[in-house]
CSV table of C-alpha atoms in Angstrom, one decimal:
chain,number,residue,atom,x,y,z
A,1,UNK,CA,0.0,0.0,0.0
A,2,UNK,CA,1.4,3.6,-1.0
A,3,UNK,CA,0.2,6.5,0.6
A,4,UNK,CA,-2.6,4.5,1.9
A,5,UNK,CA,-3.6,3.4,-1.2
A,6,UNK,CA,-3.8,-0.5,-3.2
A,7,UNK,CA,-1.0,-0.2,-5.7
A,8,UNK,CA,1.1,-3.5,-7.1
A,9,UNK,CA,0.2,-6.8,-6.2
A,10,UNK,CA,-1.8,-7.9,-3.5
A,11,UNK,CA,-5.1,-10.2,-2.2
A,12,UNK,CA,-8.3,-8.3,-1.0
A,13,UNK,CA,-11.6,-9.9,1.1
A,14,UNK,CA,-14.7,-7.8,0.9
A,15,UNK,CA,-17.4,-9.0,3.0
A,16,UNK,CA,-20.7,-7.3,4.1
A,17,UNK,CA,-23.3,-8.2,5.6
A,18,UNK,CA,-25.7,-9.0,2.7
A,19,UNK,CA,-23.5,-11.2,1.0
A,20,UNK,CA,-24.3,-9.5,-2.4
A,21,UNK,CA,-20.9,-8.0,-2.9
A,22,UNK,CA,-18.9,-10.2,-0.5
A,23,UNK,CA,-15.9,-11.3,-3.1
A,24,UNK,CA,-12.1,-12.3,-3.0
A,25,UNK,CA,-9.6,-10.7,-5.3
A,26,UNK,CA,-6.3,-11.7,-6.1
A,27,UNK,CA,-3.9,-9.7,-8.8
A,28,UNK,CA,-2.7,-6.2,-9.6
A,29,UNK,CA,-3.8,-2.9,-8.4
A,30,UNK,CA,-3.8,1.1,-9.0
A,31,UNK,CA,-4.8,3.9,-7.3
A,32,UNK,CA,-6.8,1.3,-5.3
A,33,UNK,CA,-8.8,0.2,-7.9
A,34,UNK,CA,-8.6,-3.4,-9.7
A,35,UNK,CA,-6.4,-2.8,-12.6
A,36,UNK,CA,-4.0,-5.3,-14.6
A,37,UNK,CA,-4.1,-8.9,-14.5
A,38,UNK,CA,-6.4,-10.6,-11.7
A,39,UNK,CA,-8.5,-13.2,-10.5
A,40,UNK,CA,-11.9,-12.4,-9.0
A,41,UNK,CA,-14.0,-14.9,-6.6
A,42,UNK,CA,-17.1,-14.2,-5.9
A,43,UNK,CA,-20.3,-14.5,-3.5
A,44,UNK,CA,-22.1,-16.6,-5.9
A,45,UNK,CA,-19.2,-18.9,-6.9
A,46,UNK,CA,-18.2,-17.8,-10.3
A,47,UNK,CA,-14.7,-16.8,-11.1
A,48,UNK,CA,-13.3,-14.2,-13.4
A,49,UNK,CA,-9.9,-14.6,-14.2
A,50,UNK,CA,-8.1,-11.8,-16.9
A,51,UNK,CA,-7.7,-8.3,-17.3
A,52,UNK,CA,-9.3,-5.5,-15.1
A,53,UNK,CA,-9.3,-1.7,-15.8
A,54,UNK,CA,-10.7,1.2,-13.1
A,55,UNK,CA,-12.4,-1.6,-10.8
A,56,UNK,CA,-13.8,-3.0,-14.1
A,57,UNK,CA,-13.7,-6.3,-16.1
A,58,UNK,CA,-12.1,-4.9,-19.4
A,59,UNK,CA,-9.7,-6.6,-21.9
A,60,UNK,CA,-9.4,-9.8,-22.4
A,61,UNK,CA,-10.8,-12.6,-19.8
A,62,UNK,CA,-12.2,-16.0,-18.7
A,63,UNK,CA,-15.8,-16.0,-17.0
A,64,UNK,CA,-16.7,-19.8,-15.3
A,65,UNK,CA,-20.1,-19.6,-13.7
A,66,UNK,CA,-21.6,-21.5,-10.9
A,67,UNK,CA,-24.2,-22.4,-13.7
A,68,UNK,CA,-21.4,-24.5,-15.5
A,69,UNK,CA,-20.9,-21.9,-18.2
A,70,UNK,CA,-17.6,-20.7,-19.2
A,71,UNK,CA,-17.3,-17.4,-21.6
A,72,UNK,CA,-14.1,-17.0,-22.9
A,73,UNK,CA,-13.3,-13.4,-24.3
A,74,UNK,CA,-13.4,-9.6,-24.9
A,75,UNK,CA,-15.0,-7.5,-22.1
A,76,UNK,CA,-15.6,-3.7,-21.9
A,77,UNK,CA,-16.8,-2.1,-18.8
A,78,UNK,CA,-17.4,-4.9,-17.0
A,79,UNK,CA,-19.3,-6.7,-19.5
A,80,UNK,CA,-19.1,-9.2,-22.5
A,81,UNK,CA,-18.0,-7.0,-25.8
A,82,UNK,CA,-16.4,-7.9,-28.6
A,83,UNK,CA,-15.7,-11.5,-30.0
A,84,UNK,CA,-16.1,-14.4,-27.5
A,85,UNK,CA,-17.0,-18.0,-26.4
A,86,UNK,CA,-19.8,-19.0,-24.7
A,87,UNK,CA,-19.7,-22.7,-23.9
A,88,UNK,CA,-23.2,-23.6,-22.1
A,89,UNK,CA,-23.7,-26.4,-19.4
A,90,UNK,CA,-25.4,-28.5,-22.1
A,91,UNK,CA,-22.6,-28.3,-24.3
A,92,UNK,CA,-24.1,-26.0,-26.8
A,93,UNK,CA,-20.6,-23.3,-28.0
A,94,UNK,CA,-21.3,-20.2,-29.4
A,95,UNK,CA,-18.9,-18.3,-30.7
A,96,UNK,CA,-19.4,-14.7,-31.8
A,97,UNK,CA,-19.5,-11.5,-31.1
A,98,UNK,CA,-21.3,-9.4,-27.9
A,99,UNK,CA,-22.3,-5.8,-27.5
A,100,UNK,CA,-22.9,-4.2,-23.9
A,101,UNK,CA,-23.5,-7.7,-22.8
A,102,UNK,CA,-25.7,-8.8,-25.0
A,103,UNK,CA,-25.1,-11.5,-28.7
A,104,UNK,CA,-25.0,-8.9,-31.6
A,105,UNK,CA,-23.8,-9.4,-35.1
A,106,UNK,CA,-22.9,-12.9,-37.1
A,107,UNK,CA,-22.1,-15.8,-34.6
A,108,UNK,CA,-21.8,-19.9,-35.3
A,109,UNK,CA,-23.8,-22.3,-32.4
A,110,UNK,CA,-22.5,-25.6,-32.5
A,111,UNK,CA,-24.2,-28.5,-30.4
A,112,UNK,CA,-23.0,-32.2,-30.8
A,113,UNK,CA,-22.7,-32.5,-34.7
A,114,UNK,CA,-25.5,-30.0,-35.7
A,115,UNK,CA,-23.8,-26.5,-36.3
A,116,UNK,CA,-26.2,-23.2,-36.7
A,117,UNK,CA,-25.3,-19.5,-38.2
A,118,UNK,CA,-27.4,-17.1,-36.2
A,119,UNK,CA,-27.5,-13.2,-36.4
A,120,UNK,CA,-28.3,-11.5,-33.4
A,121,UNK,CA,-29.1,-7.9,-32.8
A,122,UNK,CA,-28.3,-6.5,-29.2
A,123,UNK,CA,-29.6,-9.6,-27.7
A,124,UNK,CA,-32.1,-10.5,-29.8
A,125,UNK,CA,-31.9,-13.7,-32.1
A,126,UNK,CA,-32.6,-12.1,-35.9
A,127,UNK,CA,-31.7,-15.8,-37.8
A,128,UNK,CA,-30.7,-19.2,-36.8
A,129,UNK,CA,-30.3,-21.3,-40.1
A,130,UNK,CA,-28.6,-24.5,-39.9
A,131,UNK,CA,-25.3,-24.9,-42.1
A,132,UNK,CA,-25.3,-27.7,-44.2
A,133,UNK,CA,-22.0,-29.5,-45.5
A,134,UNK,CA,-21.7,-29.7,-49.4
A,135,UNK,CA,-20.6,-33.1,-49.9
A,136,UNK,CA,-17.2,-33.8,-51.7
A,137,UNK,CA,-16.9,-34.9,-54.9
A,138,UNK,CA,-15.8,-38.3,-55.6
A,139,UNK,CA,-11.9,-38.2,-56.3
A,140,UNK,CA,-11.4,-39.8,-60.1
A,141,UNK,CA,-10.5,-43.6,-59.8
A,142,UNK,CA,-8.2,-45.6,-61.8
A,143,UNK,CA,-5.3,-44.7,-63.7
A,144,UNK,CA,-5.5,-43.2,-66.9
């Protein structure tokens, strides 16, 4: 701590009484806020592990929910923006892009062999058209 102040490394507990902001933070620091590279456990068991900014998610980082999701990606202030991975506790991947949080633009859903295009615009799903494989044509036999 400089001048009274988080700055550098260091490991942080935040508790209060509600429990709705209790959380445990381990990883870089300035002018006390969460800044740089860090991992973030909290109340409600999911983990955050990547790059902070001002206090905020922001740059590239790992989300792992309690839910059994993982989203692997961009963020900007503290939320999902830019391209990323969701992979869902059914197994369902999408991978695309996010806006403020929310699926927006071209993104590709794949679950077990079936694989989807979908468009979505600030959260809400525009098309979902299933890609189908052209099949390959047979390779010429013999010799000629």
């Amino acid at each position: 701590m400089l001048n009274d102040k988080r700055d550098g490394y260091g490991i942080f507990y935040c508790a209060n009484k509600e429990k709705r902001t209790n959380y445990e933070y381990h990883g870089h620091w300035k002018d006390n806020l969460r800044d740089g590279h860090g991992k973030c456990y909290y109340y409600n068991e999911d983990l955050y592990v990547g790059e902070w900014k001002a206090h905020k998610r922001h740059g590239f980082g790992e989300l792992f929910t309690r839910k059994q999701e993982r989203y692997k990606g961009h963020w900007k202030n503290d939320m999902k923006d830019g391209k990323g991975t969701l992979t869902s506790q059914n197994g369902a991947v999408f991978e695309g892009k996010w806006y403020e949080d929310k699926k927006h633009g071209r993104g590709k859903i794949t679950k077990d062999t079936n694989t989807f295009i979908e468009v979505w615009q600030y959260g809400i799903l525009i098309s979902h058209q299933k890609m189908v494989e052209t099949p390959k044509e047979a390779a010429p036999s013999g010799a000629a």
